[in-house]
Coordinates of N, CA, C and O in Angstrom, one line a residue:
X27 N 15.3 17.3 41.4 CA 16.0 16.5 42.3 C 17.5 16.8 42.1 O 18.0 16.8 41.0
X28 N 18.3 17.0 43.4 CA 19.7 17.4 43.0 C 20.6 15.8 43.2 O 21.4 15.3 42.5
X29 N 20.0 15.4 44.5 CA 20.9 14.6 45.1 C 20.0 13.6 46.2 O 19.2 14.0 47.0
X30 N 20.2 11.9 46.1 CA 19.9 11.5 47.5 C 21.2 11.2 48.1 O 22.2 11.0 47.5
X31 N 21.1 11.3 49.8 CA 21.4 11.1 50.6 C 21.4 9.2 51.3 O 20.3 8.8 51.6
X32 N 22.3 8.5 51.5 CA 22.2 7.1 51.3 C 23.3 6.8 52.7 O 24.5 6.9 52.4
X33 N 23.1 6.4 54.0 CA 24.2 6.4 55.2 C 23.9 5.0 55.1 O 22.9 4.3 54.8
X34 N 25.4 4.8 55.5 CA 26.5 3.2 54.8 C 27.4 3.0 56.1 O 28.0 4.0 56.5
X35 N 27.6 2.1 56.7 CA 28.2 1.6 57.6 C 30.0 1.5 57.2 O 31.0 1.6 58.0
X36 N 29.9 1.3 56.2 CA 31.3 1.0 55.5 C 31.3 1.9 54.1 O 30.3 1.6 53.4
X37 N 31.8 2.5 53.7 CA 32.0 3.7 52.4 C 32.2 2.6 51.3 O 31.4 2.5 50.3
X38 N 33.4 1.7 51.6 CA 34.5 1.1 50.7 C 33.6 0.2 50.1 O 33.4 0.1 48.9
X39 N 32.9 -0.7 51.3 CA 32.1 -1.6 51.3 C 30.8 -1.5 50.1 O 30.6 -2.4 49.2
X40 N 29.8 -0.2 50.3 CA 28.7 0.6 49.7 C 29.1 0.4 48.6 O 28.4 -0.2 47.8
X41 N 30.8 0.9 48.1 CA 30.7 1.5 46.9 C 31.2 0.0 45.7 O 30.9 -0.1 44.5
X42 N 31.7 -0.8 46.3 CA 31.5 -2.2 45.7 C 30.7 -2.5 45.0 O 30.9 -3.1 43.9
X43 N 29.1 -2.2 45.7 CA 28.1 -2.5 45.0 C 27.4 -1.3 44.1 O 27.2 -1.5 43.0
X44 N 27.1 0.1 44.8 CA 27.2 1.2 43.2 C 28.2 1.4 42.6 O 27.9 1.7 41.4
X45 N 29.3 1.5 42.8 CA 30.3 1.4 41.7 C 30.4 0.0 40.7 O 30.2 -0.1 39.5
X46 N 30.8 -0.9 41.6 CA 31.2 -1.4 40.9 C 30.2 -2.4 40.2 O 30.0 -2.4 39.0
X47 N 29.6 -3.3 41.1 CA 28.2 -3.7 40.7 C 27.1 -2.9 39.7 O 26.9 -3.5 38.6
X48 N 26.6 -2.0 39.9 CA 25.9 -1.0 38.9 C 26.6 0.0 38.5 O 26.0 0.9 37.8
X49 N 27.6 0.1 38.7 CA 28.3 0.6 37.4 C 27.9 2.8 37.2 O 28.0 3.6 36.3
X50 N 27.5 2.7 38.7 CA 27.2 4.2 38.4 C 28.9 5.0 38.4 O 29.9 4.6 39.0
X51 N 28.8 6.0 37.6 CA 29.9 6.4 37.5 C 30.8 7.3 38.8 O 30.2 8.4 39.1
X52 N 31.7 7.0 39.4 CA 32.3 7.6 40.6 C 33.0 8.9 40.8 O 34.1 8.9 40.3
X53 N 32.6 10.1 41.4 CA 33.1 11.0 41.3 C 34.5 11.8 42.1 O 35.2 12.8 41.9
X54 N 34.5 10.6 43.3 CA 35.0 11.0 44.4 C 34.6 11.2 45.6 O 33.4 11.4 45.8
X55 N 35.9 11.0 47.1 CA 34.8 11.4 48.4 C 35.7 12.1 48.8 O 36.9 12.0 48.7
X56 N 34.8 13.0 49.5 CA 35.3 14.0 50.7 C 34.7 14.0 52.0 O 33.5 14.0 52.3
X57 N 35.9 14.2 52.9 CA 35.2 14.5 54.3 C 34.3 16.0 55.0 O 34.7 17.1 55.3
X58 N 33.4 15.7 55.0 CA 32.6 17.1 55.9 C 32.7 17.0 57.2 O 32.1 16.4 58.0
X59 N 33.7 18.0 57.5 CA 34.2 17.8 58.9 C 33.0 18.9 60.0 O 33.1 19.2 61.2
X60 N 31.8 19.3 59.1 CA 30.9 20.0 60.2 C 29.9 18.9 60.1 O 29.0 19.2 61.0
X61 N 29.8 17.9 59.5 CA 28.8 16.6 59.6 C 29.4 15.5 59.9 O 28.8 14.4 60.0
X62 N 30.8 15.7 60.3 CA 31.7 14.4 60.5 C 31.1 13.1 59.8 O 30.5 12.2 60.4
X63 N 31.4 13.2 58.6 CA 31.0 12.4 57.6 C 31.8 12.1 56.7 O 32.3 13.1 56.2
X64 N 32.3 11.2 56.3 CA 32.6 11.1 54.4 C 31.6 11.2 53.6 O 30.4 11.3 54.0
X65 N 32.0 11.1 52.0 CA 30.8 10.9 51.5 C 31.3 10.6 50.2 O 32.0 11.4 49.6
X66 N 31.0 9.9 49.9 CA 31.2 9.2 48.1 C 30.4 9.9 47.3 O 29.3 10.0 47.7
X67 N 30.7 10.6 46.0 CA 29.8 11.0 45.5 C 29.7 10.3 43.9 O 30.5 10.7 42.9
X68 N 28.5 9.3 43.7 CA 28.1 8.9 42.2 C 27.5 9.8 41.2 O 26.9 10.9 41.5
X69 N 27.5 9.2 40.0 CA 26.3 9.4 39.0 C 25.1 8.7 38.5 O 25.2 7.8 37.8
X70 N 23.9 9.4 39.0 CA 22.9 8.3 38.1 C 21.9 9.1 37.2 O 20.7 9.5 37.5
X71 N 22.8 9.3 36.0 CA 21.8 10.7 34.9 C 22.3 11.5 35.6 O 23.3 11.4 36.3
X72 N 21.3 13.0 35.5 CA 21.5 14.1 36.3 C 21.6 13.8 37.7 O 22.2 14.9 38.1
X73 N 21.5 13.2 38.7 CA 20.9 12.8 39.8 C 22.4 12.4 40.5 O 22.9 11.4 40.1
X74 N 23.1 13.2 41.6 CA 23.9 12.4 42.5 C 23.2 11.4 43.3 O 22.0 11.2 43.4
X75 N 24.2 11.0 43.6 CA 24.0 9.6 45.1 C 25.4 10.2 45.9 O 26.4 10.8 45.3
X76 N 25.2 10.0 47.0 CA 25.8 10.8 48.2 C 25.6 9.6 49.1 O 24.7 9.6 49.9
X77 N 26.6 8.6 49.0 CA 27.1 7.3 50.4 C 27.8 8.2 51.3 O 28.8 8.9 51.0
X78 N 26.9 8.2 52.5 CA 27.6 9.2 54.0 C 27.8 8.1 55.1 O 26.9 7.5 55.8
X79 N 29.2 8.0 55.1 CA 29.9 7.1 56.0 C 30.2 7.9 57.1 O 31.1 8.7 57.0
X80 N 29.2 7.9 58.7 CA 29.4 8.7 59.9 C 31.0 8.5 60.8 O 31.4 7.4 61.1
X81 N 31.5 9.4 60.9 CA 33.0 9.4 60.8 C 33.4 9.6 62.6 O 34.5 9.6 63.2
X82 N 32.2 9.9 63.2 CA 32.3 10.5 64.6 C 30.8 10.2 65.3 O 30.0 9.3 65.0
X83 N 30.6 11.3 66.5 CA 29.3 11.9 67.0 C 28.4 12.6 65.7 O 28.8 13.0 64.7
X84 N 27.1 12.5 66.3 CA 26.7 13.7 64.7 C 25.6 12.6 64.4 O 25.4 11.5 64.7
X85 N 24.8 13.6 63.6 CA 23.5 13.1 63.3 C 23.5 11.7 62.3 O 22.5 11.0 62.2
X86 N 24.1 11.5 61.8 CA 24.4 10.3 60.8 C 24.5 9.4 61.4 O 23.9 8.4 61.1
X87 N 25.5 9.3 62.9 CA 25.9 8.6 63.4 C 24.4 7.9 63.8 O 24.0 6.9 63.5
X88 N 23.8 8.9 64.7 CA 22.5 8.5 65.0 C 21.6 8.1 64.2 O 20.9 7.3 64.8
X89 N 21.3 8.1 63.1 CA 20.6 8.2 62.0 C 20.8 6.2 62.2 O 19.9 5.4 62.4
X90 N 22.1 6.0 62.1 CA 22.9 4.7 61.5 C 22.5 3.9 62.7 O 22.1 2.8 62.4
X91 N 22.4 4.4 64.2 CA 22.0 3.6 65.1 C 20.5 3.4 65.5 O 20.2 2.7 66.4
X92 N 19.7 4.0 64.8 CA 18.5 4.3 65.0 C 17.8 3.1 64.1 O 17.2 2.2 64.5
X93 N 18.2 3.6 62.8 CA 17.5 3.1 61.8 C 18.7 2.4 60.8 O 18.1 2.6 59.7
X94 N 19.3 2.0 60.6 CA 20.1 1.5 60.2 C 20.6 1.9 58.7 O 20.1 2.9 58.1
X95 N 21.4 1.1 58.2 CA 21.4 1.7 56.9 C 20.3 2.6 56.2 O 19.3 2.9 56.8
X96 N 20.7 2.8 55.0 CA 19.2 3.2 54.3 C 19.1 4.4 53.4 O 20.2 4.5 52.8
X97 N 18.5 5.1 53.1 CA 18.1 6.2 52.1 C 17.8 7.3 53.5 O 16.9 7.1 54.3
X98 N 18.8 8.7 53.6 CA 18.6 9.2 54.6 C 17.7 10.6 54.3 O 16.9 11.1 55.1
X99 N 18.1 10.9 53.1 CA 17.3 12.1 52.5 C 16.8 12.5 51.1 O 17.3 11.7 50.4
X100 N 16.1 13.2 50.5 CA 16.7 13.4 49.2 C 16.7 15.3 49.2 O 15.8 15.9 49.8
X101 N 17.7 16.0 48.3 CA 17.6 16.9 48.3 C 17.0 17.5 47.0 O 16.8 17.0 45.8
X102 N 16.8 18.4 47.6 CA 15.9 19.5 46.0 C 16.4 20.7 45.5 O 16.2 21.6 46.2
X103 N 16.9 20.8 44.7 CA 18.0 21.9 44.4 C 16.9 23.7 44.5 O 15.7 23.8 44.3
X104 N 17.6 24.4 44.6 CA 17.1 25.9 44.7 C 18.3 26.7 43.9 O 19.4 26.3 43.5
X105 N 17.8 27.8 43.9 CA 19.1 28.7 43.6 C 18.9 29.5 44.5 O 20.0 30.0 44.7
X106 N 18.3 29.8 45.0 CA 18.0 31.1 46.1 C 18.0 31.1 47.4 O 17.8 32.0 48.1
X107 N 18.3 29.4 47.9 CA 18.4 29.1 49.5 C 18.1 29.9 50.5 O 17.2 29.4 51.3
X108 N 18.5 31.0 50.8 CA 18.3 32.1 51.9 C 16.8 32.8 51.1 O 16.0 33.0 52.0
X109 N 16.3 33.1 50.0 CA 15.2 33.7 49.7 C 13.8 32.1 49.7 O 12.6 32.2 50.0
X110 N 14.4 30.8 49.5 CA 13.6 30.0 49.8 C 13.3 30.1 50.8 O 12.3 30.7 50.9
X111 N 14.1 29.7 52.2 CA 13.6 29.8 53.7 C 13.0 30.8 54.1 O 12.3 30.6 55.1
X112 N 13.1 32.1 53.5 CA 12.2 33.1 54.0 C 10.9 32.6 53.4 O 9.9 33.0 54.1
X113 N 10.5 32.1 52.5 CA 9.3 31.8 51.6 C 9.0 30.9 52.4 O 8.0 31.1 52.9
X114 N 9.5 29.6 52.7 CA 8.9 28.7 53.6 C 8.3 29.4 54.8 O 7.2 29.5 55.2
X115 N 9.8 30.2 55.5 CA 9.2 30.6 56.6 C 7.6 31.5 57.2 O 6.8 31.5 58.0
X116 N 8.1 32.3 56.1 CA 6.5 33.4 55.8 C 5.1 31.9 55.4 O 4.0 32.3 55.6
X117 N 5.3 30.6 55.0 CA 4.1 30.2 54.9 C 3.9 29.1 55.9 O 3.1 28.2 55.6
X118 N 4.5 29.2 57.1 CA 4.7 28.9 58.3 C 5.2 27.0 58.2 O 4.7 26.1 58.7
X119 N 6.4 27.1 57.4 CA 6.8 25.5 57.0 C 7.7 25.6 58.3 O 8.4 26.6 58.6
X120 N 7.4 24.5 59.0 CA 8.1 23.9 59.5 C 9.8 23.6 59.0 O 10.0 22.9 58.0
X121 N 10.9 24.2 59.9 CA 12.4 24.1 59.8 C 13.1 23.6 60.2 O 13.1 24.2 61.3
X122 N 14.0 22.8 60.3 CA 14.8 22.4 60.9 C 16.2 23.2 61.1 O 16.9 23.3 62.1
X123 N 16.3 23.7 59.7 CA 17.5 24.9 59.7 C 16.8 26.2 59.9 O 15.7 26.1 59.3
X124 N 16.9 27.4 60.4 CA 16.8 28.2 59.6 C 17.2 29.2 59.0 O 16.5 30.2 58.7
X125 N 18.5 28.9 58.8 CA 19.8 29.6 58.3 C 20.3 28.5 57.3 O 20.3 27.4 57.6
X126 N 20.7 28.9 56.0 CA 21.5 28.1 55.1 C 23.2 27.5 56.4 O 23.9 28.1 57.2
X127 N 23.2 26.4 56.2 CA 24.7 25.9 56.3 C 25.4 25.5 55.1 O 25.1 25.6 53.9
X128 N 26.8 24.8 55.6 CA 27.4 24.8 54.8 C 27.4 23.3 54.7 O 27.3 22.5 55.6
X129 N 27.4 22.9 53.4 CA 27.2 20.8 52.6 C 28.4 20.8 51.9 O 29.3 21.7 51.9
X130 N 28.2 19.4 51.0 CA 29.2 19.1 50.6 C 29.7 19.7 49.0 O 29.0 19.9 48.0
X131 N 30.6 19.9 49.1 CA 31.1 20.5 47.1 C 30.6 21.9 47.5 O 29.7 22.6 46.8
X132 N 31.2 22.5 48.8 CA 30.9 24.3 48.9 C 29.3 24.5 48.5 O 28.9 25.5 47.8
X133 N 28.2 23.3 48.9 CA 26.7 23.7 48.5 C 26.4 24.8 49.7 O 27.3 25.2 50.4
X134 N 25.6 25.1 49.7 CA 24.9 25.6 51.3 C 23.3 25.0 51.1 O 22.6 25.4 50.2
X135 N 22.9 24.1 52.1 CA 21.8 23.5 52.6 C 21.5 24.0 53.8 O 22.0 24.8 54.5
X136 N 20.1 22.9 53.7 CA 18.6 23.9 55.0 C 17.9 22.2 54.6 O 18.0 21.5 53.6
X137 N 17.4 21.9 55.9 CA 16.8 20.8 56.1 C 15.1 21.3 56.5 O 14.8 22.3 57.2
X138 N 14.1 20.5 56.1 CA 12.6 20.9 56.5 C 12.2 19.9 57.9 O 12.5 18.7 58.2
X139 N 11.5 20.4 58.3 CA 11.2 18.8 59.7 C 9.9 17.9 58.6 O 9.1 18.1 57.7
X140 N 10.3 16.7 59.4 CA 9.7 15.6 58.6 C 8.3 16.1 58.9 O 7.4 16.1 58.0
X141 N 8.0 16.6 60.5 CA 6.7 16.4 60.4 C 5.3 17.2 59.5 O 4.1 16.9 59.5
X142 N 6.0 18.0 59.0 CA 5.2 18.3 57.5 C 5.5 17.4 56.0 O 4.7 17.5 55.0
X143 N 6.6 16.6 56.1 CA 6.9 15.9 54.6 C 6.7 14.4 54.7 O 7.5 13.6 54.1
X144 N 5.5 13.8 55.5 CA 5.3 12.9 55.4 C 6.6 11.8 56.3 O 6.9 10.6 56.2
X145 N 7.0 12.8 56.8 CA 8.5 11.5 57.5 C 9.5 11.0 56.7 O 10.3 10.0 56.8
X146 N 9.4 12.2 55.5 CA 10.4 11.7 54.1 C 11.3 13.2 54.4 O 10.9 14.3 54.3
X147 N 12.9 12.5 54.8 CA 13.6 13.7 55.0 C 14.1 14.4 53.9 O 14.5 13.8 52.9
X148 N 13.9 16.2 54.1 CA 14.0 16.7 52.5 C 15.2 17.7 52.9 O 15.1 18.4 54.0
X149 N 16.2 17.9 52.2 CA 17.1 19.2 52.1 C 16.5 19.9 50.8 O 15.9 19.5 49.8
X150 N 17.1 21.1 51.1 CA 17.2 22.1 50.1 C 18.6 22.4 49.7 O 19.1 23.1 50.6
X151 N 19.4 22.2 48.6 CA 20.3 22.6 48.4 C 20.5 23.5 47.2 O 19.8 23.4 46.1
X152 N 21.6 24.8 47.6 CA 22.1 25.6 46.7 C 23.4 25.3 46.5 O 24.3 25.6 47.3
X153 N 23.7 24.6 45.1 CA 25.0 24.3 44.5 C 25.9 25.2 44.7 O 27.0 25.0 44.2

């Protein structure tokens, strides 16, 4: 596990309560202006937390109006992103991406469609 994904209506608001409330340690936020997002990024152990405050149009945005707050993803780290998706793709996995893009901290991610993962949204990220 690299990272979950957590969309927050308020950034400042979210981080009140993992920061400051549980005390996870804060690393900083930056804007992803191809996800029109912010994103706070914590520590818990090895494990980020990634609060994505929807900043515009864009799938978060939706995400936020659909279903409301919540746990939006979790990602799974790879080193080989582009040689993963050909492996999924050759075993006929369902894609959402199927080209690496570009995430947050210069990662490059690939999203799977739910309807093979149980309805539990999964990225693949390469640090």
């Amino acid at each position: 596990m690299h990272h979950i994904g957590i969309v927050v209506r308020n950034l400042e608001q979210a981080l009140l309560f993992y920061r400051d409330v549980l005390g996870l340690p804060f690393e900083g936020i930056e804007h992803h202006s191809g996800a029109n997002v912010d994103i706070a990024f914590l520590r818990s152990g090895e494990t980020l937390i990634e609060l994505l405050e929807p900043k515009g149009e864009g799938s978060f945005r939706d995400f936020l109006e659909i279903k409301g707050e919540g746990l939006h993803y979790i990602a799974l780290r790879v080193e080989d992103i582009a040689g993963t998706l050909e492996i999924l793709k050759a075993n006929n996995a369902p894609l959402l991406d199927q080209s690496p893009r570009d995430g947050g901290r210069g990662s490059k991610i690939a999203f799977l469609d739910t309807v093979s993962t149980s309805d539990v949204s999964i990225e693949l990220v390469q640090p």
